[in-house]
Amino acid sequence: MNDFIRESWYAALWSQDLADEPVARTYLGQEIVLYRNTEGQPIALAGVCPHRFASLAKGKLQGDAIACPYHGLRFGPDGQCVHNPNGPVPGAVRIRPYPLAERHGMIWIWMGDGAHDLAQIPDVALMDDGQNYAWVQGTLKVSGNYQLVIDNLLDLTHVEFMHPFLNAAEPDGPLNYKARQDEERVWALYDRAETPTPPLAKAIWAEAPDTVRLWAHIRWDAPSNLYLESGFTHVGQNDHAGADDAGERLVVPTYHLLTPETRGSTHYFWSAGRNMLTDVEEVSLQVAQGIESTFLLEDEPMIADLQQRIGDCNMMDLNPLLLAIDNAAVRARRVIAKRLAAERALEKAQ
């Protein structure tokens, strides 16, 4: 059964992480080998040789082709076998190629069987804005189903209890929360009129006041791409979008691009920007380390524990207690379920 939405673009890896050697990855339960051809274009093929099922990523590049490390069969960028050192080329032998696109420092992969539309690649163009923002990025592996990671990101109320780097321990005033849905796009909107300035803001905003107004607006797009804008400004300044002085408004845009590896593991690509101290490398290192440790030491162990308890079940089948703060996450799960049902119906019809 198809456990993942396949007719979609997924983040494969950062452009900088694909260089001169083949790279092995598993996406949506499928072994893939990625490499660059002689012109530097990224190539993705099924990662297993059809002869004895050796890993092609352990082989060597021969021009634009990749050679199996076991018996030397070579496969071209289109998946066709182009060389057999032990006899005639088996013309009917072909492995699956996967469409790729390279944009904004990310290589995207299309895992479906249908026609791929470049217009459907997630819009992450803001990551190219190096004039207004300084960016740091990274890749993490999560021992949990991608929907658990989406749940975690769309519910930011846990930040108060788990992430001291991102939020003050004892915020002042109520947290205003609402969810919104525009067709398949889901928003979770958080605003706090007054709160002690968290360590993240103090690290970036050199003259930050002791208390700030905070907002965190996160957008989810199916199947698994999220954009979060976190902002901090002076208490009483209600319209952050219309602030006159950008220097008095810290904005931290963050992309969270999730690609399922297996049912119980997820590739997590993140990129975080900031509009203050953009030329200070020490701040970049501090922000990157803070984000990495926040997830690796706090979020990931919690998600891994949940995954172990849930096992192969769909969490919603376990009839979990649902709170008002779960509104956005439940909406996203319903969109995913609808997309999965549509793909399964199409597969059955075919």
XYZ file of C-alpha atoms in Angstrom:
350
model
C 0.000 0.000 0.000
C 1.187 3.509 -0.780
C 2.036 5.090 2.564
C 3.289 8.364 1.110
C 2.098 11.034 -1.274
C 4.235 10.290 -4.317
C 2.952 12.719 -6.927
C 4.892 15.624 -5.496
C 8.308 17.270 -5.316
C 10.410 16.546 -2.235
C 13.628 18.064 -0.938
C 16.415 15.595 -1.794
C 19.543 17.295 -0.485
C 21.270 20.651 -0.423
C 23.117 21.450 -3.652
C 26.396 21.746 -1.769
C 26.049 18.153 -0.526
C 26.176 16.612 -4.003
C 29.647 16.888 -5.480
C 32.003 14.390 -7.146
C 30.926 11.117 -5.531
C 27.655 9.151 -5.689
C 25.339 9.627 -2.720
C 22.943 6.987 -1.381
C 19.590 8.082 0.009
C 16.256 6.475 0.762
C 13.146 8.496 -0.017
C 9.608 7.242 0.549
C 11.018 3.772 1.150
C 12.907 3.690 -2.176
C 16.699 3.399 -2.420
C 18.083 6.146 -4.661
C 21.563 6.983 -5.937
C 22.336 10.613 -6.762
C 25.345 12.021 -8.583
C 26.354 14.821 -10.933
C 27.118 14.186 -14.594
C 30.135 15.625 -16.388
C 28.280 18.912 -16.900
C 27.426 19.192 -13.201
C 23.745 18.385 -13.587
C 22.231 16.269 -10.800
C 21.075 12.757 -11.679
C 18.898 10.372 -9.636
C 18.414 6.675 -10.373
C 17.018 3.674 -8.551
C 19.853 2.807 -6.206
C 19.991 -0.974 -6.624
C 21.555 -2.921 -9.513
C 18.976 -5.352 -10.960
C 21.603 -8.109 -11.339
C 22.495 -9.030 -7.725
C 20.956 -6.017 -6.003
C 24.224 -4.312 -5.096
C 24.178 -0.667 -4.028
C 25.011 1.528 -7.001
C 26.103 4.331 -4.683
C 29.112 2.171 -3.805
C 30.109 2.068 -7.461
C 32.162 4.507 -9.536
C 31.221 7.156 -12.038
C 32.295 6.460 -15.620
C 31.648 9.665 -17.522
C 27.911 10.316 -17.224
C 27.183 6.706 -16.235
C 27.501 4.880 -12.926
C 29.079 1.423 -12.687
C 27.878 -1.298 -10.333
C 30.637 -2.177 -7.843
C 29.906 -5.919 -8.142
C 30.095 -6.822 -11.844
C 30.646 -3.488 -13.562
C 27.293 -3.027 -15.308
C 26.962 0.650 -16.205
C 23.778 2.662 -16.259
C 23.346 5.998 -17.996
C 21.480 9.053 -16.666
C 18.252 7.758 -18.255
C 18.613 4.440 -16.392
C 19.484 2.432 -19.515
C 22.245 -0.188 -19.197
C 25.021 1.071 -21.497
C 27.879 -1.345 -20.767
C 28.350 -4.976 -19.753
C 32.014 -5.949 -19.301
C 31.107 -9.639 -19.460
C 29.181 -9.783 -22.707
C 26.702 -7.941 -24.910
C 24.785 -5.022 -23.462
C 21.393 -6.266 -22.221
C 19.314 -3.723 -24.107
C 16.111 -4.472 -22.210
C 17.738 -3.768 -18.852
C 16.864 -0.384 -17.421
C 16.551 1.074 -13.942
C 14.209 3.848 -13.016
C 15.370 7.468 -13.374
C 13.812 10.105 -11.148
C 13.215 13.716 -12.262
C 15.300 16.298 -10.416
C 15.295 20.079 -10.300
C 17.889 22.328 -8.681
C 16.617 25.619 -7.312
C 17.574 28.006 -4.522
C 20.395 25.801 -3.274
C 18.174 22.713 -2.987
C 17.881 19.649 -5.218
C 14.262 18.498 -5.511
C 13.137 15.003 -6.527
C 9.838 13.838 -8.028
C 8.961 10.397 -6.669
C 5.689 9.804 -8.522
C 4.805 8.067 -11.771
C 2.788 10.950 -13.166
C 3.978 13.926 -15.172
C 6.061 16.285 -13.081
C 5.312 19.992 -13.198
C 8.197 22.336 -12.359
C 5.653 24.960 -11.315
C 4.760 22.746 -8.342
C 8.241 22.968 -6.791
C 7.853 24.640 -3.375
C 8.650 28.342 -3.404
C 11.700 28.871 -1.209
C 13.071 31.828 -3.153
C 13.484 33.889 0.011
C 16.547 31.761 0.784
C 18.274 33.559 -2.095
C 17.778 36.926 -0.394
C 21.241 37.530 0.986
C 20.808 41.291 0.985
C 18.161 41.497 3.702
C 18.893 38.258 5.555
C 21.809 36.130 6.665
C 21.073 32.414 6.355
C 22.263 29.240 8.048
C 21.091 25.757 7.127
C 21.451 22.117 8.017
C 20.177 18.579 7.643
C 18.879 16.309 10.385
C 17.624 12.741 10.576
C 14.487 12.161 12.621
C 13.578 8.745 14.042
C 9.894 9.328 13.473
C 7.196 9.423 10.827
C 7.087 12.690 8.892
C 3.532 13.403 10.074
C 4.753 13.439 13.683
C 7.298 16.089 12.678
C 4.550 18.122 10.997
C 2.448 17.829 14.177
C 5.411 19.095 16.180
C 6.064 22.094 13.943
C 2.439 23.191 13.594
C 1.984 23.080 17.374
C 4.340 25.717 18.744
C 2.766 25.701 22.200
C 5.310 23.038 23.214
C 8.128 25.584 22.794
C 7.357 27.073 26.199
C 7.955 23.719 27.882
C 10.783 22.211 25.815
C 12.885 24.937 24.186
C 14.482 27.526 26.492
C 16.644 28.831 23.619
C 13.562 29.752 21.593
C 11.215 30.981 24.285
C 11.376 32.529 27.757
C 10.615 30.122 30.596
C 7.750 32.183 32.032
C 6.079 34.278 29.316
C 3.751 37.094 30.303
C 0.203 37.379 29.045
C -1.938 34.922 27.104
C -0.946 33.228 23.877
C -3.338 34.013 21.041
C -3.662 31.096 18.622
C -5.731 30.414 15.565
C -5.607 28.051 12.613
C -6.565 28.852 9.052
C -6.883 26.766 5.909
C -6.801 27.886 2.283
C -7.635 24.802 0.187
C -4.661 22.469 0.905
C -2.571 25.132 2.659
C -2.761 25.286 6.465
C -1.645 28.102 8.751
C -0.985 28.121 12.492
C -0.803 31.686 13.837
C 0.641 32.476 17.263
C 0.866 35.915 18.857
C 1.876 37.026 22.333
C 1.444 40.704 23.196
C 4.167 40.715 25.828
C 6.807 38.204 26.856
C 10.344 38.194 28.271
C 12.846 38.312 25.440
C 14.065 34.760 24.686
C 17.769 33.869 24.240
C 17.375 33.519 20.467
C 16.264 37.135 20.121
C 18.931 38.397 22.515
C 21.618 36.617 20.486
C 20.609 38.484 17.331
C 19.067 41.779 18.511
C 21.927 43.541 20.253
C 19.742 46.201 21.911
C 16.656 44.094 22.491
C 14.365 45.260 25.305
C 13.732 42.956 28.247
C 10.205 42.269 27.042
C 8.951 42.033 23.481
C 5.902 41.366 21.427
C 6.276 37.973 19.737
C 4.596 36.389 16.741
C 5.179 33.045 15.054
C 3.197 32.356 11.901
C 3.796 28.965 10.286
C 2.504 27.752 6.925
C 2.252 24.128 5.824
C 2.002 22.964 2.219
C 1.311 19.358 1.282
C 2.933 17.020 1.531
C 5.542 18.188 4.023
C 6.992 21.666 3.546
C 6.683 24.405 6.151
C 7.634 28.067 6.367
C 7.804 29.814 9.742
C 8.163 33.538 10.289
C 9.096 34.378 13.852
C 9.225 38.011 14.848
C 10.060 40.156 17.839
C 9.347 43.835 18.280
C 8.598 46.401 20.962
C 5.610 45.815 23.190
C 2.600 47.724 21.873
C 3.746 47.677 18.279
C 0.872 45.642 16.905
C 1.394 45.722 13.167
C 4.782 44.151 12.591
C 4.326 44.290 8.816
C 4.005 48.069 8.921
C 6.830 48.927 11.284
C 8.677 52.020 10.156
C 12.112 50.948 11.336
C 13.209 47.444 10.335
C 16.098 47.775 12.767
C 13.561 47.709 15.611
C 11.923 44.545 14.349
C 13.756 41.231 14.415
C 12.448 38.799 11.807
C 13.618 35.182 11.659
C 12.240 33.309 8.601
C 12.746 29.546 8.723
C 12.081 26.805 6.200
C 11.400 23.254 7.360
C 11.486 20.842 4.405
C 10.610 17.259 5.314
C 11.092 14.182 3.163
C 9.948 10.778 4.431
C 12.731 8.215 4.433
C 10.704 5.267 5.724
C 7.507 4.901 7.734
C 9.520 5.607 10.874
C 12.223 8.042 9.759
C 12.404 11.440 8.086
C 14.976 13.640 6.360
C 14.699 17.139 7.840
C 16.207 20.071 5.930
C 16.109 23.463 7.637
C 17.215 26.969 6.700
C 16.979 29.972 9.032
C 17.491 33.633 8.205
C 17.759 36.817 10.261
C 17.552 40.516 9.431
C 19.962 41.742 12.142
C 23.743 41.347 12.544
C 23.736 39.782 9.104
C 27.495 40.180 8.660
C 28.558 38.691 11.995
C 29.749 35.115 11.494
C 29.827 34.448 15.231
C 26.080 35.073 15.403
C 25.513 32.715 12.461
C 27.382 29.962 14.298
C 25.454 30.628 17.500
C 22.086 30.522 15.725
C 22.982 27.346 13.828
C 24.206 25.594 16.959
C 21.145 26.713 18.895
C 18.726 25.389 16.268
C 20.602 22.099 15.837
C 20.822 21.407 19.563
C 17.187 22.419 20.092
C 16.017 19.763 17.692
C 18.606 17.056 18.342
C 18.440 17.256 22.141
C 14.808 18.242 22.668
C 12.440 17.652 19.730
C 13.983 14.549 18.151
C 14.069 12.422 21.331
C 10.418 13.275 21.992
C 9.356 12.403 18.428
C 11.402 9.178 18.525
C 9.701 8.210 21.785
C 6.275 8.885 20.285
C 7.158 6.826 17.217
C 8.219 3.898 19.375
C 4.925 3.997 21.256
C 2.741 4.440 18.180
C 4.603 1.878 16.068
C 3.132 1.256 12.630
C -0.260 2.651 13.599
C -1.696 5.874 12.273
C -1.839 8.095 15.330
C -5.385 9.207 14.561
C -6.539 5.570 14.636
C -5.510 5.479 18.301
C -8.159 8.082 19.141
C -5.842 10.660 20.739
C -7.113 13.450 22.941
C -7.434 16.511 20.702
C -7.045 20.025 22.082
C -7.738 23.388 20.475
C -4.000 23.761 19.819
C -4.155 20.685 17.555
C -6.410 22.397 15.021
C -3.748 23.097 12.395
C -2.049 19.711 12.736
C -5.358 17.869 12.359
C -6.176 19.909 9.260
C -2.822 18.947 7.729
C -3.397 15.270 8.513
C -6.787 15.422 6.818
C -5.271 16.941 3.686
C -2.633 14.210 3.609
C -5.262 11.499 4.107
C -7.339 12.910 1.245
C -4.335 13.066 -1.087
C -3.311 9.518 -0.162
C -6.823 8.229 -0.780
C -6.887 9.861 -4.207
C -3.527 8.346 -5.183
C -4.553 4.897 -3.956
C -7.814 5.080 -5.904
C -5.881 5.986 -9.048
C -3.422 3.132 -8.512
C -6.290 0.682 -8.083
C -8.018 1.941 -11.217
C -4.819 1.535 -13.228
